[in-house]
Tab-separated table of C-alpha atoms in Angstrom:
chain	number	residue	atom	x	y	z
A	1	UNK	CA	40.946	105.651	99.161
A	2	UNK	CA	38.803	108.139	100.629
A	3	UNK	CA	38.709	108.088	105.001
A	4	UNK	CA	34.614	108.251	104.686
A	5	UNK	CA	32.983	106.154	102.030
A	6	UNK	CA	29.078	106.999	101.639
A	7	UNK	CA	27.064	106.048	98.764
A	8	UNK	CA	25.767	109.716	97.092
A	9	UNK	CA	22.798	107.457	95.402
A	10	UNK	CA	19.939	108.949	94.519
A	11	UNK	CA	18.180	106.687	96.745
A	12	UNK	CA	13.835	107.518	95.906
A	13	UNK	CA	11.730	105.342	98.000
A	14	UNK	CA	7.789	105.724	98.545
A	15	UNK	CA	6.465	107.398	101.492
A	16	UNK	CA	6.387	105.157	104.322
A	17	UNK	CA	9.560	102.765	103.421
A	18	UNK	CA	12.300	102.678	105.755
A	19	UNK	CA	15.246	103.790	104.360
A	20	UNK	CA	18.772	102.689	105.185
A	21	UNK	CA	21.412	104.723	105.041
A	22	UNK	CA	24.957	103.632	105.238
A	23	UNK	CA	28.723	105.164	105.009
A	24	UNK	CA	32.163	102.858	105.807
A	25	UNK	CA	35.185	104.445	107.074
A	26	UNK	CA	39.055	103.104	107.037
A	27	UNK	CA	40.544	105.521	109.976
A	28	UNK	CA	39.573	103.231	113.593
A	29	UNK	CA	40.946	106.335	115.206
A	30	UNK	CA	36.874	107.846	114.817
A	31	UNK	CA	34.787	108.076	118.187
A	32	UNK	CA	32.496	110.258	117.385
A	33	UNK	CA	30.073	109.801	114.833
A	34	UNK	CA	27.410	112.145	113.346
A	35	UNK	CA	24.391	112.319	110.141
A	36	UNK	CA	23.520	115.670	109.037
A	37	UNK	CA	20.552	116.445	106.778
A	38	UNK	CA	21.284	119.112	104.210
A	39	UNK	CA	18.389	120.772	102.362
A	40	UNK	CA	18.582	122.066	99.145
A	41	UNK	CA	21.447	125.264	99.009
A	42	UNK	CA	21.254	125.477	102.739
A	43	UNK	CA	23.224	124.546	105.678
A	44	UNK	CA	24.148	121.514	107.297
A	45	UNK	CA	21.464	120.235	110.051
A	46	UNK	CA	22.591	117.410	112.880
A	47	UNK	CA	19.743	115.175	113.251
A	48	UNK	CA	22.118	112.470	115.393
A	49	UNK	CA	25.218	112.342	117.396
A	50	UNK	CA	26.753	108.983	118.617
A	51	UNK	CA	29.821	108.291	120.840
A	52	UNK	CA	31.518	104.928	119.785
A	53	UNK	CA	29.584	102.131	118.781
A	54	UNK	CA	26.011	101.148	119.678
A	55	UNK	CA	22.753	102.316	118.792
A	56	UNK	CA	20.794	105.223	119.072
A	57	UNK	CA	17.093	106.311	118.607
A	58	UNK	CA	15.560	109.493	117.839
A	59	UNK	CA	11.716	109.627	116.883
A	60	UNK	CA	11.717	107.877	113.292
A	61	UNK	CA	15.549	108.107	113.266
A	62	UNK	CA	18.019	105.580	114.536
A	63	UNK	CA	21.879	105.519	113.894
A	64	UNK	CA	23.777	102.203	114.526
A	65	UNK	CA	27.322	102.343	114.923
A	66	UNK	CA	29.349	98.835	114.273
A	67	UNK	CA	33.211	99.846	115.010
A	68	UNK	CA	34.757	96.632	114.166
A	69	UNK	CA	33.296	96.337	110.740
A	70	UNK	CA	33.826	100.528	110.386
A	71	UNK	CA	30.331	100.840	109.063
A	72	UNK	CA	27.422	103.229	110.409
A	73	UNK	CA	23.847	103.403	109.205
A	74	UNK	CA	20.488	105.786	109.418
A	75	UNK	CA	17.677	104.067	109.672
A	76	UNK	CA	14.441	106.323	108.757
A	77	UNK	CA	11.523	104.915	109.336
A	78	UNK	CA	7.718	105.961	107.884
A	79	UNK	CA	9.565	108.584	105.272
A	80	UNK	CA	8.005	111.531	104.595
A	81	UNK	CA	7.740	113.646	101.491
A	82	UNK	CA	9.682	116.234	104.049
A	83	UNK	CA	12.600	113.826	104.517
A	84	UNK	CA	13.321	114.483	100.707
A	85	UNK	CA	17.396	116.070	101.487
A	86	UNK	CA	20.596	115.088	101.128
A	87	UNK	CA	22.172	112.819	103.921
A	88	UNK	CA	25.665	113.154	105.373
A	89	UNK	CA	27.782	111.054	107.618
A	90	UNK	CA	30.695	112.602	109.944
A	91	UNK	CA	32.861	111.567	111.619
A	92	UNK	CA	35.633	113.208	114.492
A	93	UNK	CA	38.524	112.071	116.123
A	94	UNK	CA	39.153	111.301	120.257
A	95	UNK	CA	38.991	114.114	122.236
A	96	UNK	CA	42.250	115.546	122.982
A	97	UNK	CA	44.673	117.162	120.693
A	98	UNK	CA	43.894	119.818	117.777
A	99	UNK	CA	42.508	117.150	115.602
A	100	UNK	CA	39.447	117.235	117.979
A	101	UNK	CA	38.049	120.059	116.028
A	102	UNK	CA	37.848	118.533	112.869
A	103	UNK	CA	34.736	116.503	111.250
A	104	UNK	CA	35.058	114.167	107.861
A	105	UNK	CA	32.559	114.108	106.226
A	106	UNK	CA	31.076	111.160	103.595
A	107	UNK	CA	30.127	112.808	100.278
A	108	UNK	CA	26.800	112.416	101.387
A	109	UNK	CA	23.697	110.684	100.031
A	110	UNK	CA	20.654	112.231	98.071
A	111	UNK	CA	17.233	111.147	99.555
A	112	UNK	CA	13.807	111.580	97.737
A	113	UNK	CA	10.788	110.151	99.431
A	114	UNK	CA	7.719	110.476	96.698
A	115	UNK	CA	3.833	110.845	98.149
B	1	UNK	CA	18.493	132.879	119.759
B	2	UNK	CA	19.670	133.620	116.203
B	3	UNK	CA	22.018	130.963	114.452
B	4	UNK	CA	25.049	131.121	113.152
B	5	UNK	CA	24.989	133.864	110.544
B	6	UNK	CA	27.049	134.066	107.379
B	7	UNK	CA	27.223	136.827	104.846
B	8	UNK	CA	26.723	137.570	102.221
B	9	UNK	CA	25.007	134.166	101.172
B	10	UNK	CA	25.914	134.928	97.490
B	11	UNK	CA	29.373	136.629	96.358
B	12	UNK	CA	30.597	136.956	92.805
B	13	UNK	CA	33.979	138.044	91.765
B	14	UNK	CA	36.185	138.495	89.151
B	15	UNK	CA	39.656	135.809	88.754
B	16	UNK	CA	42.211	138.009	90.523
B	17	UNK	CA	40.104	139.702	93.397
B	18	UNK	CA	39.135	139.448	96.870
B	19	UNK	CA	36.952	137.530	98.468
B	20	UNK	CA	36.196	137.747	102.127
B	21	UNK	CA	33.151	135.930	103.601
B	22	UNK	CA	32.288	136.227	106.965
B	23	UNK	CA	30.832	134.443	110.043
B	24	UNK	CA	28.922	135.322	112.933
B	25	UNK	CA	28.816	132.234	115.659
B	26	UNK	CA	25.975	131.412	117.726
B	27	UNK	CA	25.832	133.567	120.826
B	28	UNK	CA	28.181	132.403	123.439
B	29	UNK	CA	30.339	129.819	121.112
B	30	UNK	CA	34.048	130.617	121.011
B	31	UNK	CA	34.745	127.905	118.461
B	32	UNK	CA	34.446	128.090	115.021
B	33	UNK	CA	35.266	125.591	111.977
B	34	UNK	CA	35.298	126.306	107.931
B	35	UNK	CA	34.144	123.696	105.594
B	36	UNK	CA	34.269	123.928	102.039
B	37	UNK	CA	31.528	121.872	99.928
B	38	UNK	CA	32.775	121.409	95.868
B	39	UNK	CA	30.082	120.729	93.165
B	40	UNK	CA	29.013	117.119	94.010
B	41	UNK	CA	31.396	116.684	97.197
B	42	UNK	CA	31.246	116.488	100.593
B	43	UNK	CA	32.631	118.929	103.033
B	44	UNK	CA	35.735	119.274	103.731
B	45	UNK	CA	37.248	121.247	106.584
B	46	UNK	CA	39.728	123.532	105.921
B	47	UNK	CA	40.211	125.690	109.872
B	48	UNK	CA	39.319	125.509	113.362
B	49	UNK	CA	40.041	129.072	114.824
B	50	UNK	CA	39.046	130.249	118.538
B	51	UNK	CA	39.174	133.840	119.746
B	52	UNK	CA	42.288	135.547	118.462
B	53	UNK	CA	43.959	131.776	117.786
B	54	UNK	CA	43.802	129.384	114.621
B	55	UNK	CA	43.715	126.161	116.254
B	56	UNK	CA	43.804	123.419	113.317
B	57	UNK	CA	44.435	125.177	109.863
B	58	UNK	CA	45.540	121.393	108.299
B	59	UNK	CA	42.816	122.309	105.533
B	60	UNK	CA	43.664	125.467	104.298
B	61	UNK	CA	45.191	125.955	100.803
B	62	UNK	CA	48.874	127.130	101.923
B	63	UNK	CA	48.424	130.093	99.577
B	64	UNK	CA	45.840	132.716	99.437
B	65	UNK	CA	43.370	131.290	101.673
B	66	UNK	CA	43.650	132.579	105.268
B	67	UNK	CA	40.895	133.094	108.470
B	68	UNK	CA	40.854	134.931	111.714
B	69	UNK	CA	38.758	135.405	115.051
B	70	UNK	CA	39.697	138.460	116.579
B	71	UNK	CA	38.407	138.962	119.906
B	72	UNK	CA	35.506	141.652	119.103
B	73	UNK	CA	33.220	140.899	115.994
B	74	UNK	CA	32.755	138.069	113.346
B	75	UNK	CA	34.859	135.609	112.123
B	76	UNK	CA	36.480	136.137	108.523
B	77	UNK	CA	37.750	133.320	106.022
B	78	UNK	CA	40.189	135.337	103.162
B	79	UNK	CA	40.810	134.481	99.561
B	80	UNK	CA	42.687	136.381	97.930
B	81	UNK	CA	43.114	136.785	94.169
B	82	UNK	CA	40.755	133.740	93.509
B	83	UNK	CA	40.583	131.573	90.921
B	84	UNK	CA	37.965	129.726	89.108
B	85	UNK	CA	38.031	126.467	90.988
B	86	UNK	CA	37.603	128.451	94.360
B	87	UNK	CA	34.226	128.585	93.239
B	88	UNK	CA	31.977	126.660	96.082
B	89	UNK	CA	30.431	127.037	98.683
B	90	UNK	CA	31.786	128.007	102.349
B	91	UNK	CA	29.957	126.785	105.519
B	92	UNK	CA	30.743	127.657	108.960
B	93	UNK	CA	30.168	126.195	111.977
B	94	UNK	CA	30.283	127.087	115.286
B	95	UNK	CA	30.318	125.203	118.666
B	96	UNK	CA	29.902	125.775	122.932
B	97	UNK	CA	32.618	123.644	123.851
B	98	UNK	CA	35.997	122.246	122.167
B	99	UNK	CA	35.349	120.013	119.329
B	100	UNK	CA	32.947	120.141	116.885
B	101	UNK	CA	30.828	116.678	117.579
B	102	UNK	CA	27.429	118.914	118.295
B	103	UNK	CA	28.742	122.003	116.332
B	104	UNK	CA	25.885	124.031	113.864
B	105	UNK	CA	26.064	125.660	110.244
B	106	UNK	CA	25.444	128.720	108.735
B	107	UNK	CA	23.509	128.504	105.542
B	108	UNK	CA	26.676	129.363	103.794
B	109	UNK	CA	28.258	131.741	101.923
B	110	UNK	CA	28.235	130.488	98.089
B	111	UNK	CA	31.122	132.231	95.898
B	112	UNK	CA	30.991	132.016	92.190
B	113	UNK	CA	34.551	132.717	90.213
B	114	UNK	CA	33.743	134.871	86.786
C-alpha cells in the first residue's frame, strides 16, 4: 500500500464546475500538508500549504484537511480553461528530526477544464 | 529574483555514461531536496543536502546515484554509468528555512537513457 493514495483520473469538467480533488494517506505521523499544480513538462508549483487539519481558502482554491479520516481535498471553484494541469498532494512529517525535509507525494491527478 | 535554476533541462546519454545535472537554489536558500518523477508517477524524493552536508539521503539508489552542496556554487545530483530505467525526470527544490513544507521547483532536468 502506497503512504499517499490520489486518484491520477483524468478528471475533464466544463468551465465553471467546481472540482474536487481528493488524496488519502495511511502514515498519521503527516502535519503538514501541501497541493502543487504541475503544468505540462514543467516544475512543480505550490498553490496551498496547510498545518494539521482544518480548512483553508485561497481565491477560488480551498484545501480541507480531515486528520482522523486521513483524507485531504482541493476544492476549485469557477474552473478555468487555465486550471487545465496536473494536481498533486504532499505531504511532510513533524518538524524535528531529518525526516523534516522530506515531502510524499500522491501520484497526482490530471485536470482538464474545457471552454 | 530568479528561481531555482536547473540545467540542462534536457540531457541524453548513452547506457554506461555520466550524467550530472545540476541545481542552482533560489537566492538565499541553503536547503535543497531531489525528487525524481517516473513516467506516470509521482515524485519521489531521493536527498535533502545543505551546504557542504547531505542531510536525508533515505531516497537515493545505494549505487551510482550520489549529490553534493559544496559551499561555493550549485548543487549537483550524480549518476553514474546509467541505465535505461534512470530515464526521468529530476526536480529540485529549494527552501529558506529547514523543511521543505513551502519549498519551490526547478523546471527540471529531464534525462533520457539511449
Amino acid at each position: 500500500q502506497k503512504e499517499v493514495e490520489q486518484d491520477p483520473g483524468p478528471l475533464s469538467v466544463p468551465e465553471g464546475a467546481i472540482v474536487s480533488l481528493n488524496c488519502t494517506y495511511s502514515n498519521s505521523a503527516f502535519q503538514y500538508f501541501m497541493w502543487y499544480r504541475q503544468y505540462s513538462r514543467k516544475g512543480p508549483e505550490l498553490l496551498m500549504y496547510t498545518y494539521s487539519s482544518g480548512n483553508k481558502e485561497d481565491g477560488r482554491f480551498t484545501a480541507q484537511v480531515d486528520k482522523s479520516s486521513k483524507y485531504i481535498s482541493l476544492f476549485i471553484r469557477d474552473s478555468q480553461p487555465s486550471d487545465s494541469a496536473t494536481y498533486l498532494c504532499a505531504m511532510s512529517l513533524n518538524a524535528g528530526g531529518t525526516s523534516y525535509g522530506k515531502l510524499t507525494f500522491g501520484q497526482g491527478t490530471i485536470l482538464t477544464v474545457h471552454p | 529574483n530568479a528561481g531555482v535554476m536547473q540545467n540542462p533541462r534536457h540531457l541524453v546519454r548513452r547506457r554506461g555514461q555520466e550524467a550530472r545535472l545540476r541545481c542552482s537554489p533560489m537566492k538565499g536558500h541553503s536547503h535543497v531536496y531531489w525528487y525524481r518523477q517516473l513516467p506516470e508517477e509521482g515524485l519521489k524524493f531521493m536527498v535533502y543536502l545543505q551546504k557542504e552536508n547531505i542531510i536525508d539521503e533515505s531516497g537515493m539508489p545505494k549505487e551510482r546515484f550520489s549529490a553534493e552542496f559544496p559551499k561555493e556554487g550549485p548543487s549537483i545530483l550524480r549518476i553514474q554509468q546509467v541505465v535505461r530505467g534512470d530515464s526521468a525526470a529530476y526536480f529540485c527544490a529549494s527552501s529558506l528555512l529547514q523543511g521543505n513544507t513551502e519549498a519551490f521547483f526547478g523546471q527540471g532536468t529531464r534525462l533520457t537513457v539511449v
